[in-house]
Amino acid sequence: MSLTAFKGNPSNTVGVELELQLVNLQNFNLTMEAKDFLRRLSEIKIPGEIKPEITQSMIEINSSIHKSHDSLLKELLTIKNTLTEQAAKTHIGICGGGAHPFQQWNAQRIFPTERFTNTSEQYGYLAKQFTVFGQHIHIGCQNGDDALYLCHAMARYIPQFIALSAASPFHQSVDTVFDCSRLTVISAFPLSGTPPWILAWDEFDDYFCNLSDLGIVKSIKDFYWDIRPKPEYGTIELRICDTPLTVHKAAELAAYAQLLVIWLLDNKINLSRDIYLTYAVNRFRAARFGLEALFIDPIERVQITLAKDIIQTCNQLRNYAVQFNCENILDQICKAVSNKENGAKWLREHHTKFQSLNDTVRCQTELWKAGT
Amino acid sequence: MNFLPHFPLSLNAIALFGLTLILGIVSGEIVSRSKILPKISGYLMVGFLVGPSVFNIVTPSLFAYTRLFVDISLGLILFDLGRHLNFTWLRHDRGIFITSFSESLLTFFFVFVALYLFHFPLLHAAIAATIAVSTSPAVVMMIANDLSSEGPVTRRTLILTSLNNLFALILFTILLPFTQTDTSHHYLLMHTSYRLFGSIVFGILMFILTICIAKFIGKRKENQFVLFVAVVIFAIGFSNAINLSSMLALFTLGVAARNFDRNHVLIEIDFGLIAKLFFILLFVITGIHLQLKGLWQATGVVCTFIIVRTLAKSCGVHLFAKMSNLTKSQTWLICLALTPMSGLAIGMSHLVIDFNSNLGYQLMTLVATSVAMLNVIGPIATQLAFIKADEAILKINFKRGRNEFNGLQRKSLEYSGRRA
């Protein structure tokens, strides 16, 4: 079976998918309400799309396609407000964050669709452990070759996105000492990691056909790579981020990725396979130490903290930001990075203040609702 | 050989207590394997079989010493029930309160009229109708817990149970002093007000005490667990000592803990295993008290009571279900889940006897028999409702998954073979 043709996008539009937690407002544990909540949402008009996810305490919201940060944020706020209002009526909470701090994976239930049931049958307990929450950012590309170029060119910046979005310091009731514990869960899947070193779309199609004939994959969705091309949308899909604690942060990350893609396409950097020499180490360090991680640049042969690296990248993107009228986004990113602020830090601070993970989730739901 | 035991052996209190739990847990397990009956049916069945109605091995008087455990069980249940009454939810979904009010009102009204037509005195009919309003929180909570049931039907069943118990408790507290026939109206009014408002105030005072202690001991789960149990036990004993309704006081304590803890001092405590222990004991003892004799003596009135109660609850829920945006199936399942009536009803009818021992026989027969019948039907109905709502734990067929996975592996081996 071959891949669907790459549906080219003339401009580098942006769209996001956010996986959200549904929580019980009595004990702030995850609650199995997705089916009923999705039914309620299906009866009202909401922009974008709302979908089920692998377990019944998760939902996924998809934005429409946007040219700018402002329109994306506006739509995300509308979706968030509608969701919050509907959730209040049925007395459940919604929040961001990459992992629920104290849910027990074995208590989760698979959402009854054919795809999720198959995933559960294939992967056993890993499917339930997959109750983690990510933000996926789609950026439009003109053709499949560009998509593959971007998948590899963006590998250099993957640790930045991990550190900026990190919001899963607690997992299964424990402070993991990681800023992002979600990635460890994803790494357990055999089809996780990075795309193969293929730069031409025809070759990539052959690669997919091979795996498909071998019975390993049925669609591009079966690859749980950190970044992957999405031919039916004509995008690359950056899948590395934790769901941030607010929609503002989600829109900010999307805008940053969009600027980076535009810069990479304009500058067409020379790709070197050497980028993958340090990929796994950098990915691990970003998840473990967040913005304070020491990033190893295998091309330039230098080590630099991720915070500094992000600030340098922001400076590099500044002209493009002026062009797209989103300079303030880069300012916000630089400010947060200078203060070493990300979701993980916020969650740890609240846990220290309340001495309770239940209260930490309560604060998460309040933050999501307030949305600032 | 004086050191050898003398026969026949008489079981002491501790041995009997242990035996009750052993028999309860074994029969619960046996019954649950039927996949139709819930474990509760097993606990009740053991109590019923060893009780005076069948083999007469254990009489209720032998179990007098367990009264303390029963009271603690009921106390914990009422406290937990109060914690399910969330004002924020009621404010956001006004349909819940209206639905509960309509199902409680219709149940009271129709049961009252039906019993009046059966020539029950007005007060008797009113007390029986009040008792009919409440759904058994113990059954609903235990089944939700046993099945790990979670979802919209389970949560709504719990909050509706909480509300109809609140209405029943208030009505019952108001009606109870009227059972004393030789007293003046002024005295009755004073007595009713004392019991009603005194219990609520006492519950709130207990809440304030709990908050103060919780601030001191901090948010450690084990500390707060002991604190909750201790406060519940103290509240039971003290409210009885000052002639207040311990049931209403504990319910108020639960409601206050859920809604007035503005600084989030209290943590969410799950009574878990300890509650299970008390619940098994409670249901076995309920089983011992079950009487079916009324079914032969007053078949008509018992069946009418049950049918009218069930229909009234269903009508009440259906009337306003749309306000809460419930589907038809969810509405039916909530009606089904609200069927059980047990422990509290027995507790209430005992209180009536305590207040006026001449009043009770006809009333007790009706309540005890209806409770017995609804104890057979109710838990099955609630379990069925939670399973049909797809909120009880799902058992995934991993065998099928393995076969499919093996299929894929075979396919990949065949492919390698072809290449070779």
Tab-separated table of C-alpha atoms in Angstrom, chain B residues 30-387:
chain	number	residue	atom	x	y	z
B	30	ILE	CA	-19.670	-16.982	45.059
B	31	VAL	CA	-22.606	-14.795	44.130
B	32	SER	CA	-20.535	-12.373	42.035
B	33	ARG	CA	-19.381	-15.272	39.851
B	34	SER	CA	-22.958	-15.531	38.582
B	35	LYS	CA	-22.167	-12.255	36.695
B	36	ILE	CA	-25.782	-11.155	37.335
B	37	LEU	CA	-25.838	-10.732	41.091
B	38	PRO	CA	-23.626	-8.195	42.840
B	39	LYS	CA	-21.513	-9.143	45.859
B	40	ILE	CA	-23.951	-7.291	48.126
B	41	SER	CA	-26.596	-9.913	47.336
B	42	GLY	CA	-24.197	-12.527	48.727
B	43	TYR	CA	-23.624	-10.594	51.969
B	44	LEU	CA	-27.361	-10.115	52.438
B	45	MET	CA	-28.077	-13.747	51.598
B	46	VAL	CA	-25.674	-15.011	54.285
B	47	GLY	CA	-27.252	-12.716	56.860
B	48	PHE	CA	-30.728	-13.785	55.825
B	49	LEU	CA	-29.853	-17.500	55.942
B	50	VAL	CA	-28.176	-17.441	59.383
B	51	GLY	CA	-30.802	-15.016	60.729
B	52	PRO	CA	-34.118	-15.740	62.428
B	53	SER	CA	-36.041	-15.932	59.155
B	54	VAL	CA	-34.355	-19.176	58.010
B	55	PHE	CA	-31.886	-21.182	60.145
B	56	ASN	CA	-32.044	-18.980	63.225
B	57	ILE	CA	-28.345	-19.520	64.050
B	58	VAL	CA	-27.753	-15.863	64.792
B	59	THR	CA	-30.451	-13.708	66.312
B	60	PRO	CA	-30.400	-9.897	66.108
B	61	SER	CA	-29.888	-9.780	69.883
B	62	LEU	CA	-26.637	-11.742	69.524
B	63	PHE	CA	-25.495	-8.955	67.318
B	64	ALA	CA	-26.339	-6.196	69.765
B	65	TYR	CA	-22.638	-5.640	70.414
B	66	THR	CA	-22.090	-4.898	66.748
B	67	ARG	CA	-24.373	-1.858	66.974
B	68	LEU	CA	-21.278	0.297	67.328
B	69	PHE	CA	-19.862	-0.989	64.023
B	70	VAL	CA	-23.199	-0.542	62.282
B	71	ASP	CA	-23.418	3.019	63.563
B	72	ILE	CA	-19.889	3.769	62.385
B	73	SER	CA	-20.663	2.232	58.989
B	74	LEU	CA	-23.813	4.319	58.604
B	75	GLY	CA	-21.946	7.379	59.850
B	76	LEU	CA	-19.172	6.970	57.290
B	77	ILE	CA	-21.742	6.374	54.561
B	78	LEU	CA	-23.673	9.524	55.454
B	79	PHE	CA	-20.529	11.596	55.691
B	80	ASP	CA	-19.413	10.312	52.286
B	81	LEU	CA	-22.888	10.899	50.904
B	82	GLY	CA	-22.778	14.507	52.073
B	83	ARG	CA	-19.461	14.906	50.267
B	84	HIS	CA	-21.193	13.975	46.999
B	85	LEU	CA	-23.461	17.004	47.271
B	86	ASN	CA	-21.520	19.625	45.372
B	87	PHE	CA	-23.116	23.072	45.297
B	88	THR	CA	-20.946	24.188	42.360
B	89	TRP	CA	-22.386	21.415	40.206
B	90	LEU	CA	-25.922	22.219	41.354
B	91	ARG	CA	-25.347	25.861	40.402
B	92	HIS	CA	-24.039	24.989	36.928
B	93	ASP	CA	-26.674	22.354	36.213
B	94	ARG	CA	-29.914	23.430	37.838
B	95	GLY	CA	-31.587	20.397	36.284
B	96	ILE	CA	-30.046	18.143	38.941
B	97	PHE	CA	-31.767	19.811	41.877
B	98	ILE	CA	-35.058	20.098	40.024
B	99	THR	CA	-34.893	16.441	38.948
B	100	SER	CA	-34.129	15.333	42.480
B	101	PHE	CA	-36.832	17.498	43.956
B	102	SER	CA	-39.387	16.194	41.475
B	103	GLU	CA	-38.471	12.518	41.994
B	104	SER	CA	-38.498	12.936	45.787
B	105	LEU	CA	-41.765	14.880	45.808
B	106	LEU	CA	-43.525	12.472	43.469
B	107	THR	CA	-42.275	9.481	45.469
B	108	PHE	CA	-43.485	11.000	48.724
B	109	PHE	CA	-46.826	12.047	47.289
B	110	PHE	CA	-47.719	8.854	45.437
B	111	VAL	CA	-46.538	6.488	48.190
B	112	PHE	CA	-48.419	8.581	50.749
B	113	VAL	CA	-51.643	8.497	48.690
B	114	ALA	CA	-51.274	4.773	47.977
B	115	LEU	CA	-50.813	3.911	51.662
B	116	TYR	CA	-53.665	6.210	52.639
B	117	LEU	CA	-55.870	4.282	50.222
B	118	PHE	CA	-54.748	1.132	52.041
B	119	HIS	CA	-56.154	2.738	55.217
B	120	PHE	CA	-52.825	3.594	56.814
B	121	PRO	CA	-53.130	6.416	59.367
B	122	LEU	CA	-51.868	9.733	57.976
B	123	LEU	CA	-48.722	9.825	60.128
B	124	HIS	CA	-47.798	6.226	59.284
B	125	ALA	CA	-48.328	6.867	55.607
B	126	ALA	CA	-46.219	10.036	55.812
B	127	ILE	CA	-43.344	8.277	57.591
B	128	ALA	CA	-43.378	5.341	55.178
B	129	ALA	CA	-43.505	7.769	52.229
B	130	THR	CA	-40.536	9.673	53.668
B	131	ILE	CA	-38.547	6.480	54.040
B	132	ALA	CA	-39.456	5.584	50.431
B	133	VAL	CA	-37.877	8.804	49.157
B	134	SER	CA	-34.318	7.763	50.035
B	135	THR	CA	-32.197	5.562	47.798
B	136	SER	CA	-29.720	3.369	49.649
B	137	PRO	CA	-26.399	5.215	49.553
B	138	ALA	CA	-24.578	2.136	50.869
B	139	VAL	CA	-25.734	-0.030	47.960
B	140	VAL	CA	-25.036	2.599	45.312
B	141	MET	CA	-21.595	3.433	46.719
B	142	MET	CA	-20.586	-0.183	47.266
B	143	ILE	CA	-21.599	-1.256	43.759
B	144	ALA	CA	-19.902	1.761	42.172
B	145	ASN	CA	-16.812	0.871	44.182
B	146	ASP	CA	-16.911	-2.875	43.442
B	147	LEU	CA	-17.300	-2.311	39.709
B	148	SER	CA	-14.927	0.690	39.657
B	149	SER	CA	-17.846	2.355	37.953
B	150	GLU	CA	-17.176	5.873	36.805
B	151	GLY	CA	-19.015	8.152	34.443
B	152	PRO	CA	-22.033	10.404	34.027
B	153	VAL	CA	-24.652	7.850	35.128
B	154	THR	CA	-22.677	6.839	38.237
B	155	ARG	CA	-21.957	10.425	39.259
B	156	ARG	CA	-25.544	11.535	38.734
B	157	THR	CA	-26.888	8.518	40.599
B	158	LEU	CA	-24.642	9.457	43.530
B	159	ILE	CA	-25.650	13.124	43.654
B	160	LEU	CA	-29.359	12.272	43.217
B	161	THR	CA	-29.000	9.717	46.031
B	162	SER	CA	-27.358	12.375	48.145
B	163	LEU	CA	-30.167	14.848	47.481
B	164	ASN	CA	-33.056	12.424	48.015
B	165	ASN	CA	-31.450	11.300	51.293
B	166	LEU	CA	-31.190	14.945	52.332
B	167	PHE	CA	-34.903	15.497	51.626
B	168	ALA	CA	-35.781	12.258	53.429
B	169	LEU	CA	-33.592	13.095	56.435
B	170	ILE	CA	-35.108	16.561	56.816
B	171	LEU	CA	-38.677	15.302	56.409
B	172	PHE	CA	-38.021	12.413	58.771
B	173	THR	CA	-36.483	14.683	61.398
B	174	ILE	CA	-39.557	16.913	61.167
B	175	LEU	CA	-42.063	14.036	61.300
B	176	LEU	CA	-40.409	11.982	64.030
B	177	PRO	CA	-41.481	14.098	67.028
B	178	PHE	CA	-45.110	13.818	65.814
B	179	THR	CA	-44.999	10.112	66.622
B	180	GLN	CA	-45.192	11.065	70.306
B	181	THR	CA	-48.937	11.291	70.705
B	182	ASP	CA	-49.189	12.652	74.243
B	183	THR	CA	-47.453	15.988	73.695
B	184	SER	CA	-48.595	19.554	72.995
B	185	HIS	CA	-48.128	21.353	69.656
B	186	HIS	CA	-45.767	23.836	71.259
B	187	TYR	CA	-43.606	21.008	72.568
B	188	LEU	CA	-43.676	19.304	69.182
B	189	LEU	CA	-42.573	22.458	67.420
B	190	MET	CA	-39.741	23.008	69.866
B	191	HIS	CA	-38.658	19.387	69.610
B	192	THR	CA	-38.725	19.372	65.812
B	193	SER	CA	-36.784	22.639	65.609
B	194	TYR	CA	-34.228	21.405	68.122
B	195	ARG	CA	-33.616	18.173	66.211
B	196	LEU	CA	-33.585	19.746	62.774
B	197	PHE	CA	-31.598	22.922	63.345
B	198	GLY	CA	-29.583	21.492	66.225
B	199	SER	CA	-28.327	18.642	64.027
B	200	ILE	CA	-27.381	21.009	61.214
B	201	VAL	CA	-25.598	23.400	63.580
B	202	PHE	CA	-23.857	20.489	65.287
B	203	GLY	CA	-22.700	19.185	61.878
B	204	ILE	CA	-21.276	22.608	61.025
B	205	LEU	CA	-19.539	22.874	64.407
B	206	MET	CA	-17.970	19.470	63.779
B	207	PHE	CA	-16.804	20.749	60.403
B	208	ILE	CA	-15.151	23.787	62.013
B	209	LEU	CA	-13.464	21.502	64.540
B	210	THR	CA	-12.260	19.238	61.711
B	211	ILE	CA	-10.821	22.196	59.784
B	212	CYS	CA	-8.961	23.472	62.867
B	213	ILE	CA	-7.419	20.078	63.567
B	214	ALA	CA	-6.636	19.490	59.883
B	215	LYS	CA	-4.745	22.798	59.752
B	216	PHE	CA	-2.674	21.577	62.667
B	217	ILE	CA	-1.966	18.038	61.458
B	218	GLY	CA	-1.331	18.996	57.832
B	219	LYS	CA	-2.199	17.325	54.569
B	220	ARG	CA	-0.865	13.846	55.225
B	221	LYS	CA	-3.375	11.279	54.024
B	222	GLU	CA	-2.955	8.886	56.941
B	223	ASN	CA	-3.458	11.697	59.474
B	224	GLN	CA	-6.557	13.069	57.829
B	225	PHE	CA	-7.972	9.563	57.393
B	226	VAL	CA	-7.803	8.996	61.142
B	227	LEU	CA	-9.177	12.491	61.744
B	228	PHE	CA	-12.250	11.877	59.561
B	229	VAL	CA	-12.996	8.501	61.157
B	230	ALA	CA	-12.511	9.952	64.650
B	231	VAL	CA	-14.747	12.951	63.968
B	232	VAL	CA	-17.444	10.715	62.497
B	233	ILE	CA	-17.386	8.399	65.532
B	234	PHE	CA	-17.375	11.320	67.957
B	235	ALA	CA	-20.235	13.023	66.105
B	236	ILE	CA	-22.348	9.849	66.249
B	237	GLY	CA	-21.853	9.428	69.978
B	238	PHE	CA	-22.193	13.052	70.938
B	239	SER	CA	-25.246	13.782	68.794
B	240	ASN	CA	-26.987	10.761	70.327
B	241	ALA	CA	-26.020	11.991	73.792
B	242	ILE	CA	-27.646	15.376	73.161
B	243	ASN	CA	-30.691	13.874	71.389
B	244	LEU	CA	-29.863	15.174	67.919
B	245	SER	CA	-30.101	13.304	64.643
B	246	SER	CA	-26.664	11.800	64.101
B	247	MET	CA	-27.652	11.010	60.521
B	248	LEU	CA	-28.445	14.624	59.650
B	249	ALA	CA	-25.410	15.915	61.582
B	250	LEU	CA	-23.028	13.644	59.675
B	251	PHE	CA	-24.646	14.437	56.367
B	252	THR	CA	-24.207	18.147	57.145
B	253	LEU	CA	-20.571	17.532	58.071
B	254	GLY	CA	-20.012	15.865	54.682
B	255	VAL	CA	-21.767	18.666	52.791
B	256	ALA	CA	-19.723	21.291	54.654
B	257	ALA	CA	-16.472	19.424	54.008
B	258	ARG	CA	-17.229	19.413	50.280
B	259	ASN	CA	-18.482	22.985	49.909
B	260	PHE	CA	-17.112	25.219	52.658
B	261	ASP	CA	-13.440	24.211	52.768
B	262	ARG	CA	-12.433	27.367	50.897
B	263	ASN	CA	-8.719	27.145	51.693
B	264	HIS	CA	-8.519	23.492	50.662
B	265	VAL	CA	-7.297	22.337	54.046
B	266	LEU	CA	-9.001	18.956	53.802
B	267	ILE	CA	-7.835	16.338	51.350
B	268	GLU	CA	-9.939	13.843	49.462
B	269	ILE	CA	-9.945	10.700	51.572
B	270	ASP	CA	-11.097	7.406	50.159
B	271	PHE	CA	-12.198	5.163	53.018
B	272	GLY	CA	-11.318	2.232	50.753
B	273	LEU	CA	-10.617	-1.056	52.482
B	274	ILE	CA	-11.851	0.004	55.906
B	275	ALA	CA	-15.160	1.058	54.364
B	276	LYS	CA	-15.378	-2.307	52.620
B	277	LEU	CA	-14.971	-4.072	55.956
B	278	PHE	CA	-17.766	-2.026	57.504
B	279	PHE	CA	-19.963	-2.381	54.428
B	280	ILE	CA	-19.743	-6.194	54.455
B	281	LEU	CA	-20.656	-6.221	58.112
B	282	LEU	CA	-23.490	-3.774	57.536
B	283	PHE	CA	-25.003	-5.820	54.728
B	284	VAL	CA	-24.696	-9.139	56.580
B	285	ILE	CA	-26.417	-7.567	59.593
B	286	THR	CA	-29.038	-6.019	57.312
B	287	GLY	CA	-29.564	-9.545	55.962
B	288	ILE	CA	-30.113	-10.867	59.493
B	289	HIS	CA	-32.793	-8.235	60.037
B	290	LEU	CA	-34.563	-8.892	56.757
B	291	GLN	CA	-38.145	-10.045	57.104
B	292	LEU	CA	-40.210	-11.498	54.334
B	293	LYS	CA	-43.179	-12.431	56.505
B	294	GLY	CA	-44.914	-9.195	55.546
B	295	LEU	CA	-44.973	-10.390	51.993
B	296	TRP	CA	-47.491	-13.108	52.930
B	297	GLN	CA	-49.344	-10.909	55.411
B	298	ALA	CA	-49.613	-7.809	53.287
B	299	THR	CA	-48.719	-8.754	49.740
B	300	GLY	CA	-50.891	-6.058	48.223
B	301	VAL	CA	-49.567	-3.134	50.197
B	302	VAL	CA	-45.904	-4.200	49.896
B	303	CYS	CA	-46.146	-4.702	46.141
B	304	THR	CA	-48.012	-1.407	45.752
B	305	PHE	CA	-45.382	0.365	47.842
B	306	ILE	CA	-42.569	-0.960	45.655
B	307	ILE	CA	-44.306	-0.396	42.324
B	308	VAL	CA	-45.525	3.106	43.201
B	309	ARG	CA	-42.097	4.087	44.536
B	310	THR	CA	-40.325	2.834	41.413
B	311	LEU	CA	-42.788	4.497	39.037
B	312	ALA	CA	-42.760	7.787	40.939
B	313	LYS	CA	-38.958	7.924	40.931
B	314	SER	CA	-38.862	7.141	37.210
B	315	CYS	CA	-41.457	9.815	36.402
B	316	GLY	CA	-39.640	12.374	38.536
B	317	VAL	CA	-36.296	11.730	36.842
B	318	HIS	CA	-37.803	11.666	33.330
B	319	LEU	CA	-39.699	14.935	33.760
B	320	PHE	CA	-36.571	17.092	33.979
B	321	ALA	CA	-33.815	14.903	32.482
B	322	LYS	CA	-33.667	17.117	29.389
B	323	MET	CA	-32.612	20.066	31.541
B	324	SER	CA	-29.393	18.180	32.326
B	325	ASN	CA	-29.015	17.130	28.672
B	326	LEU	CA	-29.232	13.429	29.507
B	327	THR	CA	-29.854	10.874	26.781
B	328	LYS	CA	-32.892	8.602	27.001
B	329	SER	CA	-30.702	5.666	27.845
B	330	GLN	CA	-28.872	7.578	30.604
B	331	THR	CA	-32.225	8.652	32.077
B	332	TRP	CA	-33.560	5.103	32.187
B	333	LEU	CA	-30.348	3.807	33.697
B	334	ILE	CA	-30.367	6.465	36.427
B	335	CYS	CA	-33.967	5.492	37.278
B	336	LEU	CA	-32.864	1.865	37.492
B	337	ALA	CA	-29.841	2.709	39.632
B	338	LEU	CA	-31.982	4.632	42.143
B	339	THR	CA	-34.006	1.497	43.021
B	340	PRO	CA	-32.253	0.229	46.202
B	341	MET	CA	-33.580	1.081	49.629
B	342	SER	CA	-31.911	-0.434	52.658
B	343	GLY	CA	-29.833	0.300	55.733
B	344	LEU	CA	-31.007	3.838	56.378
B	345	ALA	CA	-34.645	2.856	56.024
B	346	ILE	CA	-34.159	0.206	58.684
B	347	GLY	CA	-32.348	2.747	60.865
B	348	MET	CA	-35.198	5.193	60.417
B	349	SER	CA	-37.914	2.668	61.250
B	350	HIS	CA	-35.959	1.628	64.367
B	351	LEU	CA	-35.935	5.253	65.428
B	352	VAL	CA	-39.694	5.367	65.031
B	353	ILE	CA	-39.976	2.388	67.391
B	354	ASP	CA	-37.611	4.069	69.855
B	355	PHE	CA	-39.863	7.116	69.852
B	356	ASN	CA	-43.167	5.267	70.070
B	357	SER	CA	-43.091	1.507	70.490
B	358	ASN	CA	-46.854	1.144	69.898
B	359	LEU	CA	-46.709	2.820	66.540
B	360	GLY	CA	-44.486	0.555	64.672
B	361	TYR	CA	-45.736	-2.952	63.946
B	362	GLN	CA	-47.705	-2.282	60.765
B	363	LEU	CA	-45.174	0.295	59.642
B	364	MET	CA	-42.189	-1.892	60.510
B	365	THR	CA	-43.678	-4.845	58.649
B	366	LEU	CA	-44.227	-2.738	55.562
B	367	VAL	CA	-40.806	-1.070	55.658
B	368	ALA	CA	-38.878	-4.240	56.569
B	369	THR	CA	-40.576	-6.289	53.860
B	370	SER	CA	-40.183	-3.598	51.224
B	371	VAL	CA	-36.545	-3.214	52.211
B	372	ALA	CA	-36.111	-6.977	51.913
B	373	MET	CA	-37.672	-7.024	48.471
B	374	LEU	CA	-35.708	-3.989	47.296
B	375	ASN	CA	-32.559	-5.514	48.738
B	376	VAL	CA	-33.031	-8.434	46.396
B	377	ILE	CA	-33.969	-6.333	43.377
B	378	GLY	CA	-32.135	-3.051	44.094
B	379	PRO	CA	-28.472	-4.081	43.975
B	380	ILE	CA	-29.096	-6.100	40.803
B	381	ALA	CA	-30.803	-3.073	39.235
B	382	THR	CA	-27.979	-0.711	40.202
B	383	GLN	CA	-25.305	-3.115	38.966
B	384	LEU	CA	-27.178	-3.612	35.704
B	385	ALA	CA	-27.509	0.153	35.278
B	386	PHE	CA	-23.783	0.809	35.720
B	387	ILE	CA	-22.825	-2.062	33.407
